[in-house]
Coordinates of C-alpha atoms in Angstrom, one line a residue:
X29 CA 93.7 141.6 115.1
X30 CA 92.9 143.5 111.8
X31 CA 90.9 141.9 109.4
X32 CA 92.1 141.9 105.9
X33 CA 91.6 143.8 102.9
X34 CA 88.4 142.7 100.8
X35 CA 91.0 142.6 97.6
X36 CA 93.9 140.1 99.4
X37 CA 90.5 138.2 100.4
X38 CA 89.8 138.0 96.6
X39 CA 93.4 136.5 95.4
X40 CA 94.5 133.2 96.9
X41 CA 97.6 132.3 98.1
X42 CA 100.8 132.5 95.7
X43 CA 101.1 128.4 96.9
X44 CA 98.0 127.6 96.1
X45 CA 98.5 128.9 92.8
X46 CA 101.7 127.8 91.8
X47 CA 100.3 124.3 92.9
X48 CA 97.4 125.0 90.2
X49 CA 99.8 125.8 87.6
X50 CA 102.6 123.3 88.9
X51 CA 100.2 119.6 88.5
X52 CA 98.4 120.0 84.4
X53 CA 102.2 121.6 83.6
X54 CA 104.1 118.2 85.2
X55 CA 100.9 115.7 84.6
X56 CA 102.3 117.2 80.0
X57 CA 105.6 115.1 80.3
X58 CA 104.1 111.8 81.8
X59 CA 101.2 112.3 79.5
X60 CA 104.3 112.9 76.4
X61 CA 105.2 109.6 77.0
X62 CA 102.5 107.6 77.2
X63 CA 102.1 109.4 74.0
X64 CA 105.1 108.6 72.8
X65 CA 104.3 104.6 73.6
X66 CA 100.7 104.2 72.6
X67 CA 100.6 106.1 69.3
X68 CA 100.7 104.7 66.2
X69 CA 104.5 105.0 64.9
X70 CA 105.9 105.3 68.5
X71 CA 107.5 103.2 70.2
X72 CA 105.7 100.0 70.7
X73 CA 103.7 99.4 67.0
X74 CA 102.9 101.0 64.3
X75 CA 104.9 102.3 60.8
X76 CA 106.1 105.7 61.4
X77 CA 106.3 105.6 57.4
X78 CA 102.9 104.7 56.5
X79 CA 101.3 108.5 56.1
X80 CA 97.7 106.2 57.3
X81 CA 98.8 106.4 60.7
X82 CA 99.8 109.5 61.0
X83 CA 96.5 110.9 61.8
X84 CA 96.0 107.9 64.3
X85 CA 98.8 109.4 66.2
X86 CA 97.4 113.1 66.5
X87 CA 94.0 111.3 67.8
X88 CA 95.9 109.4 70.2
X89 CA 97.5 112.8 71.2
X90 CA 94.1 114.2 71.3
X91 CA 92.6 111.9 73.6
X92 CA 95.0 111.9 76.5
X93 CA 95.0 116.0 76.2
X94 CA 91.1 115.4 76.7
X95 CA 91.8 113.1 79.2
X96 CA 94.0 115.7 81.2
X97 CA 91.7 118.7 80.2
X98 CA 88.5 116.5 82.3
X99 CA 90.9 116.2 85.2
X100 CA 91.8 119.7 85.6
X101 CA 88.0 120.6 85.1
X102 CA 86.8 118.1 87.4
X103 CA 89.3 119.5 90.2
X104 CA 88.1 123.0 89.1
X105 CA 84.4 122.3 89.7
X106 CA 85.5 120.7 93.0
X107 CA 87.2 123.3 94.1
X108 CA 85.0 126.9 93.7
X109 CA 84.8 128.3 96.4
X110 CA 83.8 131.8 96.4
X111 CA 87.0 133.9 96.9
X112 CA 89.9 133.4 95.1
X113 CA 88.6 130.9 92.4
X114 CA 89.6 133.4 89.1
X115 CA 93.2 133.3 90.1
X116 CA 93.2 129.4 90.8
X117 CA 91.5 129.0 87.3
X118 CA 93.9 131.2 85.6
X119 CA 96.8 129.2 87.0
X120 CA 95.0 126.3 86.2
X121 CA 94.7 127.2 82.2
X122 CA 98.4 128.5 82.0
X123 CA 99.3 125.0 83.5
X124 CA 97.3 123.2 81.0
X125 CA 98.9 125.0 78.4
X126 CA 102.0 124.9 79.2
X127 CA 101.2 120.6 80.1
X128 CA 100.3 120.4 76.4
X129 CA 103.5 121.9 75.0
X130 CA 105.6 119.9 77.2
X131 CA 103.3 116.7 76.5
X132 CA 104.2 117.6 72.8
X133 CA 108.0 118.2 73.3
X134 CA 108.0 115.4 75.6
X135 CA 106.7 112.7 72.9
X136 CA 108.7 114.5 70.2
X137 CA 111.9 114.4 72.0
X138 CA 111.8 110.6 73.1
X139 CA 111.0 109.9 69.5
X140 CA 114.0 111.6 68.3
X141 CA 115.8 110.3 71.4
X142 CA 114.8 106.8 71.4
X143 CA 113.3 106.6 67.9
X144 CA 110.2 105.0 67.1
X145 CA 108.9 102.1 65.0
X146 CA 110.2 101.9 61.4
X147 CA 110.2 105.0 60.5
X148 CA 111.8 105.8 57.2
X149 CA 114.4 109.3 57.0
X150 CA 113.5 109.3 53.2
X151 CA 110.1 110.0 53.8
X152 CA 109.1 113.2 54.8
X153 CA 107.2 113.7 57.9
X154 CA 107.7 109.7 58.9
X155 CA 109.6 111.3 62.0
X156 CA 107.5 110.8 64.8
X157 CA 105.4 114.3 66.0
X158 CA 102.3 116.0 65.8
X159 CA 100.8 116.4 62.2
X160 CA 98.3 119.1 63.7
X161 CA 99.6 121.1 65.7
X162 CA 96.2 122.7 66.8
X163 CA 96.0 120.0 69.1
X164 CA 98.0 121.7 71.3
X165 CA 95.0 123.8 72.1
X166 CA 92.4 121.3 72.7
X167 CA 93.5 120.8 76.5
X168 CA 93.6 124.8 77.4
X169 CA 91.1 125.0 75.5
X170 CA 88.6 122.6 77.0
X171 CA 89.7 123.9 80.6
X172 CA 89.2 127.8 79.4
X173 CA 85.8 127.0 78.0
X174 CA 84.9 125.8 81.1
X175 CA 86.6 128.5 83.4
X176 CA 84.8 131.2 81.8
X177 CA 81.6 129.1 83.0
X178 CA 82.1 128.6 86.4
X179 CA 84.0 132.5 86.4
X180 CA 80.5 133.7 84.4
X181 CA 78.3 131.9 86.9
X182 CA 80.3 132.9 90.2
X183 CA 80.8 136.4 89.5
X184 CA 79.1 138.6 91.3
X185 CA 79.8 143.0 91.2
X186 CA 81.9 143.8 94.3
X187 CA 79.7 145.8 96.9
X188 CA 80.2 149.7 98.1
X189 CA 81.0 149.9 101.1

């Protein structure tokens, strides 16, 4: 039996990666509604009117995207091993991108959908959403900060042959 090729030893499998990718990307809509429930001018309390809150509800959004970004790092830490682990990270940062947009669309769309607590048409920005919208890169952020750690610390040059 032939051994394989030092580069196909170097990639991991293509279900092992969509499965990175696949679990931050589908953890961003159950994270958009818890979102969509706990912040202040969402569904359960608050006044989607009263500009005070607003930032409350960015924070809110900003904790459970730290939240998620711990997960995904804690999995990453748990799962170097030595070949393979820059393609798993990669998919693991696209996922956690791609979680926070759909953790943003989620909350934004149930608030449309659903509406949220007294908001007021009249007032601009009252509707409920994300004020900053750099939050969206505090999860793939977090998790690419880290990435380059672990890729930085388990890199090593590829030997001649």
């Amino acid at each position: 039996m032939m051994e394989a090729a030092p580069a196909q030893r170097l990639l991991p499998s293509l279900a092992t990666m969509i499965r990175w990718f696949a679990l931050p990307a589908a953890a961003g809509p159950v994270l958009g509604v818890a979102w969509w429930l706990a912040a202040p001018g969402g569904r359960l309390y608050g006044d989607g009117s009263d500009f005070g809150q607003w930032i409350s509800r960015d924070f809110v959004f900003v904790g459970l995207a730290a939240v998620a970004a711990v997960v995904v790092v804690v999995f990453a830490v748990r799962a170097h091993e030595r070949f393979g682990f820059a393609g798993r990270y990669l998919a693991g940062l696209v996922g956690s991108g791609a979680g926070s947009v759909l953790m943003w669309l989620t909350g934004v769309g149930l608030g449309q959908l659903l509406g949220s607590s007294r908001s007021d048409p009249s007032v601009d920005g009252s509707a409920f959403g994300l004020h900053a919208l750099s939050a969206l890169a505090l999860w793939p952020g977090i998790v690419a900060v880290v990435v380059l750690g672990l890729v930085t610390v388990l890199w090593s040059p590829p030997t001649r042959p």
